[in-house]
Coordinates of C-alpha atoms in Angstrom, one line a residue:
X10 CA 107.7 87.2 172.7
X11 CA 105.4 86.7 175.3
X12 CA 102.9 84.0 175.6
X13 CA 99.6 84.4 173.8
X14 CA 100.5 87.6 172.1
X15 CA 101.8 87.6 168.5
X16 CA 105.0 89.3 167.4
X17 CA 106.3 92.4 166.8
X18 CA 106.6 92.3 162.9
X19 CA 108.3 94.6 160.2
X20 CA 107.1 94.5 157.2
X21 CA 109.4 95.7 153.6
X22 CA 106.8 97.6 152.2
X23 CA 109.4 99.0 149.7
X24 CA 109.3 96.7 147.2
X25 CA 105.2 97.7 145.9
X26 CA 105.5 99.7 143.0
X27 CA 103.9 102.7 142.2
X28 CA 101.1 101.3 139.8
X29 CA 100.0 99.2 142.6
X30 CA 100.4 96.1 140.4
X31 CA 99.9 92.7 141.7
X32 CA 102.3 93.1 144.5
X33 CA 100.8 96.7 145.3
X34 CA 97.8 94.6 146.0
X35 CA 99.0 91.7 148.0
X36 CA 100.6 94.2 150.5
X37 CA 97.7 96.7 150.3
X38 CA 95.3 94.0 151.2
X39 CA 97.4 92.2 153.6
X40 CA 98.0 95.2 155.8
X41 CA 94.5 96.3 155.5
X42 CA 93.2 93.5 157.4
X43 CA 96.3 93.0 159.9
X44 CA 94.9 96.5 160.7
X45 CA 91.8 94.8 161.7
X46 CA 93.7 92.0 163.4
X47 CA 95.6 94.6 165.9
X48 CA 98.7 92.9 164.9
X49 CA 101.8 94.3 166.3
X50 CA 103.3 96.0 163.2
X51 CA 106.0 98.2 161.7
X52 CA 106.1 99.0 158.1
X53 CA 108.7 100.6 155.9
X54 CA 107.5 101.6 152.8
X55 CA 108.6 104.5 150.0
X56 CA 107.6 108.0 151.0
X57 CA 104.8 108.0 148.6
X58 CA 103.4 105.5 150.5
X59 CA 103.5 106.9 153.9
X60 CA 100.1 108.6 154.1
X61 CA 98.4 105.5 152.8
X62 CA 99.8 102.8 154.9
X63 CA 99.3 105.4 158.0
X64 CA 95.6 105.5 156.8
X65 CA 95.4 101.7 156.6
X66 CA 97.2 101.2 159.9
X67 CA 96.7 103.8 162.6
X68 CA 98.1 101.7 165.6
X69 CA 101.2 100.8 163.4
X70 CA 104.6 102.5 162.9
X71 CA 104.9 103.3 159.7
X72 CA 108.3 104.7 158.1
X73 CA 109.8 106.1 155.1
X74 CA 112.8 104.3 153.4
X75 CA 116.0 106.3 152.1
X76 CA 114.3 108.3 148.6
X77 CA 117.1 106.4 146.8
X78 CA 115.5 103.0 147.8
X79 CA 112.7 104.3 145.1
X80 CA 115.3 102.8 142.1
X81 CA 116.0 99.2 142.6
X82 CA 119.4 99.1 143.0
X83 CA 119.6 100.7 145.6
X84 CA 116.4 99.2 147.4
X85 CA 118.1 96.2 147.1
X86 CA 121.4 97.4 148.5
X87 CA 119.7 99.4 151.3
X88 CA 117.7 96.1 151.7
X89 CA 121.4 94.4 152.8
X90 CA 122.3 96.9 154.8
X91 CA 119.9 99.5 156.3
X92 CA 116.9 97.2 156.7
X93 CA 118.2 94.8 159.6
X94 CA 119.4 98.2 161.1
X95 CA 116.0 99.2 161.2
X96 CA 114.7 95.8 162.1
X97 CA 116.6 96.2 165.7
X98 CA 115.6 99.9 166.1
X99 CA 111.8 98.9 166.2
X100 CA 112.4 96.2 168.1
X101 CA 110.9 93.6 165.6
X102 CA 110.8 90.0 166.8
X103 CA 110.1 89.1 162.7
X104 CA 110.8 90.7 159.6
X105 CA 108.6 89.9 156.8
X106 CA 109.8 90.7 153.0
X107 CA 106.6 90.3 150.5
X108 CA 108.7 89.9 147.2
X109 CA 111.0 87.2 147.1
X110 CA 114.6 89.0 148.3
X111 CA 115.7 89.3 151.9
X112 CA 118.9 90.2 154.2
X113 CA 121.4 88.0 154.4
X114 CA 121.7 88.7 157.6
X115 CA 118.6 90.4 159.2
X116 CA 119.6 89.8 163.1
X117 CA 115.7 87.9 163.7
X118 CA 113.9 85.7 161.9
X119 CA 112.6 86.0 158.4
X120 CA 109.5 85.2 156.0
X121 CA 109.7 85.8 152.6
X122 CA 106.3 85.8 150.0
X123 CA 107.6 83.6 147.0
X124 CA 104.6 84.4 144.5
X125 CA 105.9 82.4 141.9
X126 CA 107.9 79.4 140.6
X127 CA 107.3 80.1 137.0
X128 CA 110.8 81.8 137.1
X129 CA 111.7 77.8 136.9
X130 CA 108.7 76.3 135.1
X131 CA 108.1 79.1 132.2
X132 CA 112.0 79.8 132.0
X133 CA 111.6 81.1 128.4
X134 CA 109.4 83.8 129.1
X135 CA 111.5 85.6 130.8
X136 CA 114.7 87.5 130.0
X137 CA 117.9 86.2 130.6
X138 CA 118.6 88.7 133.4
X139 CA 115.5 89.0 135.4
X140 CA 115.0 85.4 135.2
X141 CA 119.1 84.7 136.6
X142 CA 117.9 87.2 139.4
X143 CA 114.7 85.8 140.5
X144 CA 115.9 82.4 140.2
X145 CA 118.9 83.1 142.5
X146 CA 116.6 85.4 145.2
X147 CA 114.3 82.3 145.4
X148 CA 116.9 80.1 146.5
X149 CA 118.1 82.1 148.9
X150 CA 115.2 82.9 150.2
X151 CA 114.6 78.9 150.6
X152 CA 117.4 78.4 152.0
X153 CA 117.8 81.7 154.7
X154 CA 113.8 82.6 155.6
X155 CA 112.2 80.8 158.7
X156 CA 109.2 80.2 156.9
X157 CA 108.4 81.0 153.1
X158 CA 104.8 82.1 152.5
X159 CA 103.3 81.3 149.2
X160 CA 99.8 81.9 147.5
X161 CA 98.6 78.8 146.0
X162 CA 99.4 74.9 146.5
X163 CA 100.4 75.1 143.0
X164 CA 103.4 77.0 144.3
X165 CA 104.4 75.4 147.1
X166 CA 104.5 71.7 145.4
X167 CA 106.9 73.5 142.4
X168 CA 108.8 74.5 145.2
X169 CA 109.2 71.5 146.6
X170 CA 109.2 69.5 143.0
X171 CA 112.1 71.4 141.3
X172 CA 114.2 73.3 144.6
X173 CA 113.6 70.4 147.0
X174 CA 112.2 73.1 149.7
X175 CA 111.5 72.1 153.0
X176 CA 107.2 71.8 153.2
X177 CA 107.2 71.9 156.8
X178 CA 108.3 75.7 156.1
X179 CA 106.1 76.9 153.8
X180 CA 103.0 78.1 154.7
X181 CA 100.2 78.4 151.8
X182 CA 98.3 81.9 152.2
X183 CA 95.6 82.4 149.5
X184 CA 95.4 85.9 148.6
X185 CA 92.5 87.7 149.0
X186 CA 89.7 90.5 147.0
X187 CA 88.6 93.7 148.0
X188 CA 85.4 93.3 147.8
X189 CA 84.8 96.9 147.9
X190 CA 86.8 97.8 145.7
X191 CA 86.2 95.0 143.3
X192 CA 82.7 94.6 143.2
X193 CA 79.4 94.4 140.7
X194 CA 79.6 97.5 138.7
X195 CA 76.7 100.1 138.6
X196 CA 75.5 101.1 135.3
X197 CA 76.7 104.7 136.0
X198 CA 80.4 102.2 136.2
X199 CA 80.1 100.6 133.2
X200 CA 79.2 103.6 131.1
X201 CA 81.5 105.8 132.4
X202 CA 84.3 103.6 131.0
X203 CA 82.7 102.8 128.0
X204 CA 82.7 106.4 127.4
X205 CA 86.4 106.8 128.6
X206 CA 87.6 104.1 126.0
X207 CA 85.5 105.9 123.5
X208 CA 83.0 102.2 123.0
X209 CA 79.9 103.0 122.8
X210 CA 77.4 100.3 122.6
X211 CA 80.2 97.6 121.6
X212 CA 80.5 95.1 123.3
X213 CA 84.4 93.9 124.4
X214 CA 86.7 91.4 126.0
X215 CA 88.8 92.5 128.8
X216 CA 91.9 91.4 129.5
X217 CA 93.7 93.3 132.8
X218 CA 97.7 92.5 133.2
X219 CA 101.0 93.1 132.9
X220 CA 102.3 92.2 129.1
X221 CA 104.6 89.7 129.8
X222 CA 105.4 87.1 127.3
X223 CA 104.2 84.6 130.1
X224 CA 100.3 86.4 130.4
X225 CA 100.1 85.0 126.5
X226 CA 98.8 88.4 124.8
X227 CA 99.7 87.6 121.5
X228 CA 97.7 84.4 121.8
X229 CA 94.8 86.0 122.9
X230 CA 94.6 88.5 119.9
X231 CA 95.3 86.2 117.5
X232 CA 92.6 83.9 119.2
X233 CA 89.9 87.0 119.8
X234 CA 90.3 87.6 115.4
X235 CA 89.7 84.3 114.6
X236 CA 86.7 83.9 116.9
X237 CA 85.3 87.3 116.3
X238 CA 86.0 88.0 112.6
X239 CA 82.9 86.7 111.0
X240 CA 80.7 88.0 113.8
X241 CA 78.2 90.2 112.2
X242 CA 79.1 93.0 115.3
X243 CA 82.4 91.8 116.7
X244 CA 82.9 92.4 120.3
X245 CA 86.3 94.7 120.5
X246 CA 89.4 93.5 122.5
X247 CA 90.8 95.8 125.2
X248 CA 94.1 95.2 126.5
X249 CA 94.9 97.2 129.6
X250 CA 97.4 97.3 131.9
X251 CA 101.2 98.5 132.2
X252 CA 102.8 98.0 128.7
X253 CA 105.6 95.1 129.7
X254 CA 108.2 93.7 127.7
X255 CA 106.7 91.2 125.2
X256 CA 107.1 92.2 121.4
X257 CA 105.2 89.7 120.1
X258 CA 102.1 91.8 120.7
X259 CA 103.1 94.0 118.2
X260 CA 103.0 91.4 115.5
X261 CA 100.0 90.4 116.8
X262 CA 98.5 93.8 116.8
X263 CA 99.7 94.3 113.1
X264 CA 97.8 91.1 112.1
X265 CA 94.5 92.5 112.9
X266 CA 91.5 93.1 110.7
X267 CA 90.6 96.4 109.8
X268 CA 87.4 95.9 110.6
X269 CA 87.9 94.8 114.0
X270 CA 88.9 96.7 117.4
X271 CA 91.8 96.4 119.5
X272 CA 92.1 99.0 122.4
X273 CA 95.5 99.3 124.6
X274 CA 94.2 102.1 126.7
X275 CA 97.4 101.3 129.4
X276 CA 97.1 101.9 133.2
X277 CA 93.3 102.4 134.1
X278 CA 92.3 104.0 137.1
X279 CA 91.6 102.0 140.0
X280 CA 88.3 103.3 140.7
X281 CA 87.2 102.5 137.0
X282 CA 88.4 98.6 137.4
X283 CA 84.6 97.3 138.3
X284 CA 83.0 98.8 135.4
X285 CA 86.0 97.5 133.1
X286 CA 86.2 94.1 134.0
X287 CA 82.0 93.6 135.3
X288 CA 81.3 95.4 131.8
X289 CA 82.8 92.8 129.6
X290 CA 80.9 90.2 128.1
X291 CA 84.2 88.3 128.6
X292 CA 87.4 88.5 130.7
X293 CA 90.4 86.5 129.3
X294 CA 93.5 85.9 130.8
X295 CA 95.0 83.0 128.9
X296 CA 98.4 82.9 131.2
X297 CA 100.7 80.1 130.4
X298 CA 101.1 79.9 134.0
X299 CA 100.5 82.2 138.1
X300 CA 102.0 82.1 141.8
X301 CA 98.2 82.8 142.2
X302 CA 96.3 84.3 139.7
X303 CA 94.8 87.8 141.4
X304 CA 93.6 89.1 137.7
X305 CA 90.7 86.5 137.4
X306 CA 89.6 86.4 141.0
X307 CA 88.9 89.9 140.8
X308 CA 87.3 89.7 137.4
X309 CA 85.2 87.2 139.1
X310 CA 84.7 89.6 142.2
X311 CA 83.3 91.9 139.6
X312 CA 80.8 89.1 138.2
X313 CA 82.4 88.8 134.3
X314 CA 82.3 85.4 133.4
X315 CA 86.3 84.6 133.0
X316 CA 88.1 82.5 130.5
X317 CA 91.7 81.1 131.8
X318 CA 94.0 78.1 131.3
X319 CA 94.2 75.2 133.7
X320 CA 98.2 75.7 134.3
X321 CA 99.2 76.3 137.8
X322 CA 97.2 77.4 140.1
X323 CA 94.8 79.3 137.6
X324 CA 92.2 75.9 138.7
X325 CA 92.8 76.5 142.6
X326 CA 91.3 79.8 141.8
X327 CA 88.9 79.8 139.6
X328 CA 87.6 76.0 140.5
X329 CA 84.4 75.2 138.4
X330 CA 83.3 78.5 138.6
X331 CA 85.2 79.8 134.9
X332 CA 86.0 78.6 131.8
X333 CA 88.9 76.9 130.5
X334 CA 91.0 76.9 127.4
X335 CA 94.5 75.9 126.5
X336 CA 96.9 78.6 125.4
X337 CA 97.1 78.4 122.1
X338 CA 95.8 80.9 119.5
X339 CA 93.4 77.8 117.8
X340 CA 92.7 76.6 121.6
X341 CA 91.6 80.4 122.8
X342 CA 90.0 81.0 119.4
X343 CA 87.8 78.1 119.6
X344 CA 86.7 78.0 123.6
X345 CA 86.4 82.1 123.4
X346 CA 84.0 81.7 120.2
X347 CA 82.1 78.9 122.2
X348 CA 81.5 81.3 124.9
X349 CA 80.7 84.4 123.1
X350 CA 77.8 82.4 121.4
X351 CA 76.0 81.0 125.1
X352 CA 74.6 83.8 126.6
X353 CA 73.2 81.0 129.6
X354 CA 76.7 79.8 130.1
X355 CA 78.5 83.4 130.8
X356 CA 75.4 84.8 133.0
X357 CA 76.2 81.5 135.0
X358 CA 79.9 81.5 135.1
X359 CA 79.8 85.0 136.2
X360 CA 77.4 83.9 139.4
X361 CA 79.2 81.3 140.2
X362 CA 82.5 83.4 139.9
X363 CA 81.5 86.4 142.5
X364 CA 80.2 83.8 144.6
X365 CA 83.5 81.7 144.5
X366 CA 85.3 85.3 145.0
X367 CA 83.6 85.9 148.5
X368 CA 85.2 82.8 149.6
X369 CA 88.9 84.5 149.2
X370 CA 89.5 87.0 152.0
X371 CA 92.5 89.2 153.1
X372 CA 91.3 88.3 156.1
X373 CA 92.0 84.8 156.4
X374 CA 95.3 85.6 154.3
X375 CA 96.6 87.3 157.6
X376 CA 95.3 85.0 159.7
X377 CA 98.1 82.5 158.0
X378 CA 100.1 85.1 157.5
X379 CA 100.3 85.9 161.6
X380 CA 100.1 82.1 162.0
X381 CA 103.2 81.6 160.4
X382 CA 105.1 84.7 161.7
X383 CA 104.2 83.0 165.7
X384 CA 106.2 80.0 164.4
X385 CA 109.2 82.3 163.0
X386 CA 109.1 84.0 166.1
X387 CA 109.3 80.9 168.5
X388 CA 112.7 79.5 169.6
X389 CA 112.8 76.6 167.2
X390 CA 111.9 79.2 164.1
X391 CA 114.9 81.0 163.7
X392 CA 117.4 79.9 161.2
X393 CA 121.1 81.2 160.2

């Protein structure tokens, strides 16, 4: 490496799934301003991807993995085996995997993006076999990455509380917002997805997420009828997002008033994400526990005043700038109610949310991220 110039760098694109989920938009943001940054860069990424991380990154190689590395099984065999093979043909000086697995044996130094340690912390909301994987990729990640990169404090002391990981080798990068993308909605934003979810006038609450048993769905609709009920024009409840494993939300669903309105309108387009989340007169994302917490930053981003949980690093996010609540239905029922009935209170949370979201940039999340790929990259930064 010479002196004063940063490494050449590879980054495992292949792991960001088609829906551009949370991980869609941690790589998506990251690369976007390591554009800007003129690092020295390489991606791989799944063929669908190509023409969009060539967009993103002009000066950058950008390559297509195997079309099998599309299923998971085999991305994560290719990852063993073809990944370090490409590592050496670009020349890269790091290799950077942004979800948790890595080679064994890459043939330079690694970094690996834990997100999470709730894989630990909230064991029971996970399934036996995803939790067993994650669990075992974290550890190995811990103990074979130069450096580990993770998104909130939060994460790195659970790290260091349960795994005993090494803090001088973890380097905290706060994710950042789009803030063009994720921005105070028009009008003309906000009515053309009330009219896509078929709402009308009515007013709703908008949770955005993955339904995991750990984001605490259920919760919430239980919580949402028992605040909303007796309203003379209940607010509805939309649900959106991909459609997860929790059952529970069925139950919860089948509990529901007749006279009240629960919308699960799935995967909304991205363009129509401002006018969803800055149109509701509440966001809620009651999550037993995040690595970071990217849902209410950019429901902030958008200006909706946001009600969370103070678990994890949920406060490191959302600071004094939302509202809290603890995660049960009686807890979220009560704090929800609260703040459906202070119009003063929401129009300030959500000023003081899209100003707090300014201060999160994928800027400065490269900055770190570069930062600690110079380290990986220097003598004493390469390890097994």
């Amino acid at each position: 490496m010479t002196p004063g110039r940063p490494p050449r760098v590879l980054v495992d694109a292949t792991s960001v799934p088609a829906d551009r989920g949370g991980v869609g938009r941690y790589v998506d943001g990251l690369l976007g301003a390591l554009g800007a940054l003129e690092a020295d860069l390489a991606v791989v990424c799944q063929r669908t991807d190509a023409e969009r991380y060539g967009r993103l990154l002009p000066n950058a190689r950008i390559m297509s993995a195997p079309a099998a590395a599309a299923h998971r099984p085999a991305r994560l065999a290719w990852e063993q085996t073809g990944l370090p093979i490409l590592a050496q043909q670009v020349g890269a000086q790091v290799l950077h995997s942004p979800f948790y697995t890595c080679p064994l044996r890459a043939g330079c130094p690694v970094t690996v993006t834990v997100h999470d340690a709730t894989f630990f912390t909230e064991p029971e909301h996970y399934d036996k076999s995803r939790r067993t994987f994650f669990r075992s990729a974290i550890k190995t990640s811990l103990r074979r990455a130069s450096r580990v990169i993770v998104p909130s404090k939060a994460t790195r002391d659970e790290l260091i509380r349960l795994l005993d990981a090494d803090p001088t080798r973890i380097d905290v990068a706060y994710h950042g917002v789009d803030s063009e993308a994720f921005h105070a909605p028009s009008d003309d934003e906000k009515a053309r997805v009330r009219a896509r979810l078929g709402l009308g006038a009515q007013e709703y609450i908008a949770f955005l997420g993955a339904k995991e048993p750990r984001k605490n769905v259920p919760s919430l609709i239980r919580g949402w009828v028992a605040a909303v009920r007796d309203h003379e024009h209940p607010p509805a409840l939309v649900v959106a997002g991909g459609q997860g494993h929790d059952d529970e939300i069925d139950a919860a669903i089948a509990e529901v008033p007749s006279h009240l309105r629960l919308l699960r309108p799935g995967y909304l387009r991205y363009a129509d994400l401002p006018g969803f989340l800055g149109g509701a007169v509440v966001a809620a994302y009651p999550s037993f526990g995040e690595g970071f917490g990217l849902p209410i930053l950019e429901a902030m981003a958008c200006g909706a005043p946001v009600l969370t949980t103070p678990r994890l690093s949920l406060p490191e996010v959302g600071g004094d700038a939302v509202a809290y609540t603890g995660p049960s239905p009686d807890e979220i029922a009560r704090d929800l109610a609260a703040l459906l009935d202070d119009t003063e209170r929401r129009t300030a949370l959500a000023k003081a949310g899209a100003a707090r979201a300014k201060e999160f940039t994928w800027e400065s999340s490269a900055e770190v991220h570069l930062a600690a790929w110079t380290r990986a990259a220097s003598p004493r930064g390469l390890i097994g």
